[in-house]
Amino acid sequence: EIKKIIPEMELKLKFQKEPQNAQIYQTFDGLKTLYNEIIEILAHEKEDFIGFTLGEEEYKYSGAEHFFREYDVKRRALKIKLKLIGSEDQKDFMKKLVSSDRNITLRYLPYQMPTGLIIFADKVAILTWQEIPTAFVIQSKKIAENYKLFFLAMWKMAKS
């Protein structure tokens, strides 16, 4: 009887050990904090930066272009590769934006994602670029794994 209970208890403990929470980042300073955390995690985990972009919309707000240039300098220094999926109508804009960076690979789908999305380690960040940039970050190994699988499926369907 006890031999049956112990594996069940160990399984429950395993699931309890995996943290699950959510966090909100607001303003450019908040997103700067988030992107710095992403860089640290990706450098430590030796992972690529993967996600879906909103493309031109991200650059409409003052400070956004400077924000991304600053971030890209840090990302390049750590040799973190970037894989992004955008919509086909963003192709010309995105190619001009990243043409000089060999560590960025872009692919395109015929439709646009409703928000920006970044998948890293056990986290998923959902971003909205408005007057007050906001990111909702979900920490859950299972959710992050599912979004990675979704990204990879979309990556296979997307075109260069």
Coordinates of C-alpha atoms in Angstrom, one line a residue:
E1 CA 0.0 0.0 0.0
I2 CA 2.8 2.5 0.9
K3 CA 4.7 1.5 -2.2
K4 CA 1.8 2.7 -4.3
I5 CA 1.4 6.0 -2.4
I6 CA 5.1 7.1 -2.6
P7 CA 5.3 7.4 -6.4
E8 CA 2.0 9.4 -6.4
M9 CA 3.3 11.7 -3.7
E10 CA 6.6 12.2 -5.6
L11 CA 4.7 13.0 -8.7
K12 CA 2.7 15.6 -6.9
L13 CA 5.8 17.2 -5.4
K14 CA 7.4 17.4 -8.8
F15 CA 4.5 19.4 -10.2
Q16 CA 4.5 21.6 -7.1
K17 CA 8.2 22.4 -7.6
E18 CA 7.7 24.0 -11.0
P19 CA 6.9 27.6 -10.4
Q20 CA 3.9 29.2 -12.1
N21 CA 3.2 32.8 -11.8
A22 CA 2.5 36.0 -13.8
Q23 CA 4.0 39.4 -13.9
I24 CA 3.2 42.7 -15.6
Y25 CA 5.9 45.1 -16.9
Q26 CA 4.7 48.6 -18.0
T27 CA 6.4 51.6 -19.6
F28 CA 9.7 51.6 -21.6
D29 CA 11.5 51.2 -18.3
G30 CA 9.5 48.1 -17.4
L31 CA 10.1 46.6 -20.9
K32 CA 13.8 47.5 -20.6
T33 CA 13.9 45.5 -17.4
L34 CA 12.1 42.6 -19.1
Y35 CA 14.4 42.6 -22.1
N36 CA 17.5 42.7 -19.9
E37 CA 16.1 39.7 -18.0
I38 CA 15.5 37.9 -21.3
I39 CA 19.0 38.5 -22.4
E40 CA 20.4 37.2 -19.2
I41 CA 18.3 34.1 -19.3
L42 CA 19.0 33.4 -23.0
A43 CA 22.7 33.9 -22.5
H44 CA 22.7 31.5 -19.5
E45 CA 20.5 28.9 -21.2
K46 CA 22.3 29.2 -24.6
E47 CA 18.9 29.6 -26.3
D48 CA 17.8 31.6 -29.3
F49 CA 15.3 34.5 -28.9
I50 CA 12.1 33.3 -30.5
G51 CA 8.9 35.1 -31.0
F52 CA 6.2 36.9 -33.1
T53 CA 6.6 40.5 -33.9
L54 CA 4.1 43.3 -34.5
G55 CA 6.6 44.9 -36.8
E56 CA 6.0 48.5 -37.8
E57 CA 3.5 49.1 -34.9
E58 CA 6.3 48.6 -32.4
Y59 CA 8.2 51.6 -33.9
K60 CA 5.4 54.1 -34.0
Y61 CA 5.9 55.1 -30.4
S62 CA 8.6 57.6 -29.5
G63 CA 11.6 55.9 -28.0
A64 CA 10.9 52.5 -29.4
E65 CA 13.5 52.6 -32.1
H66 CA 16.2 53.7 -29.6
F67 CA 15.0 51.0 -27.2
F68 CA 15.4 48.2 -29.7
R69 CA 18.8 49.5 -31.0
E70 CA 20.1 49.5 -27.4
Y71 CA 18.7 46.0 -26.8
D72 CA 20.2 44.7 -30.1
V73 CA 23.7 46.0 -29.1
K74 CA 23.5 43.9 -25.9
R75 CA 22.1 40.9 -27.7
R76 CA 24.8 40.9 -30.4
A77 CA 27.5 41.2 -27.8
L78 CA 26.2 38.0 -26.2
K79 CA 25.8 36.3 -29.7
I80 CA 22.1 35.6 -29.1
K81 CA 20.4 34.6 -32.3
L82 CA 16.9 35.9 -33.0
K83 CA 14.2 34.0 -34.8
L84 CA 11.1 36.1 -35.5
I85 CA 7.9 35.5 -37.4
G86 CA 6.0 38.4 -38.8
S87 CA 3.3 39.0 -41.3
E88 CA 4.0 39.2 -45.1
D89 CA 2.9 42.8 -45.2
Q90 CA 5.8 43.7 -42.9
K91 CA 8.5 42.1 -45.0
D92 CA 10.0 45.2 -46.6
F93 CA 10.0 47.1 -43.4
M94 CA 11.5 44.3 -41.4
K95 CA 14.2 43.5 -44.0
K96 CA 15.4 47.2 -43.9
L97 CA 15.4 47.1 -40.2
V98 CA 17.5 44.0 -39.7
S99 CA 19.4 43.6 -43.0
S100 CA 22.8 44.1 -41.4
D101 CA 22.4 41.5 -38.6
R102 CA 23.3 38.0 -39.6
N103 CA 22.1 36.7 -36.2
I104 CA 18.5 37.5 -37.1
T105 CA 16.3 35.2 -39.1
L106 CA 12.9 36.3 -40.2
R107 CA 10.0 34.3 -41.7
Y108 CA 6.6 35.5 -42.7
L109 CA 3.0 34.3 -42.6
P110 CA 0.1 35.7 -44.5
Y111 CA -1.5 36.9 -41.3
Q112 CA -0.5 38.9 -38.3
M113 CA -0.4 37.8 -34.7
P114 CA -2.7 39.9 -32.4
T115 CA 0.2 40.8 -30.1
G116 CA 3.9 40.6 -29.9
L117 CA 5.1 37.3 -28.3
I118 CA 8.4 36.2 -26.9
I119 CA 9.1 32.6 -25.7
F120 CA 12.1 32.1 -23.5
A121 CA 13.1 29.4 -20.9
D122 CA 9.9 28.6 -18.9
K123 CA 8.3 32.0 -19.7
V124 CA 6.0 33.5 -22.4
A125 CA 5.8 37.3 -22.7
I126 CA 2.8 38.8 -24.4
L127 CA 3.5 42.4 -25.5
T128 CA 1.4 45.3 -26.5
W129 CA 3.0 48.5 -27.9
Q130 CA 0.8 51.4 -27.1
E131 CA 1.3 54.7 -25.5
I132 CA 2.2 52.7 -22.3
P133 CA 4.1 49.6 -23.5
T134 CA 3.0 46.6 -21.5
A135 CA 4.2 43.0 -21.2
F136 CA 2.3 40.2 -19.5
V137 CA 4.8 37.5 -18.6
I138 CA 3.6 34.0 -17.7
Q139 CA 6.0 31.7 -16.0
S140 CA 5.0 28.1 -16.6
K141 CA 7.2 25.3 -18.0
K142 CA 4.2 23.6 -19.6
I143 CA 2.8 26.8 -21.2
A144 CA 6.2 27.8 -22.5
E145 CA 6.8 24.3 -24.0
N146 CA 3.4 24.5 -25.7
Y147 CA 4.2 28.0 -27.2
K148 CA 7.6 26.7 -28.4
L149 CA 5.8 23.9 -30.2
F150 CA 3.4 26.3 -31.7
F151 CA 6.2 28.6 -32.8
L152 CA 8.1 25.7 -34.4
A153 CA 4.9 24.6 -36.3
M154 CA 4.4 28.2 -37.5
W155 CA 8.1 28.5 -38.4
K156 CA 7.8 25.5 -40.7
M157 CA 4.8 27.0 -42.4
A158 CA 6.3 30.5 -42.7
K159 CA 8.3 31.7 -45.7
S160 CA 11.6 33.6 -45.8

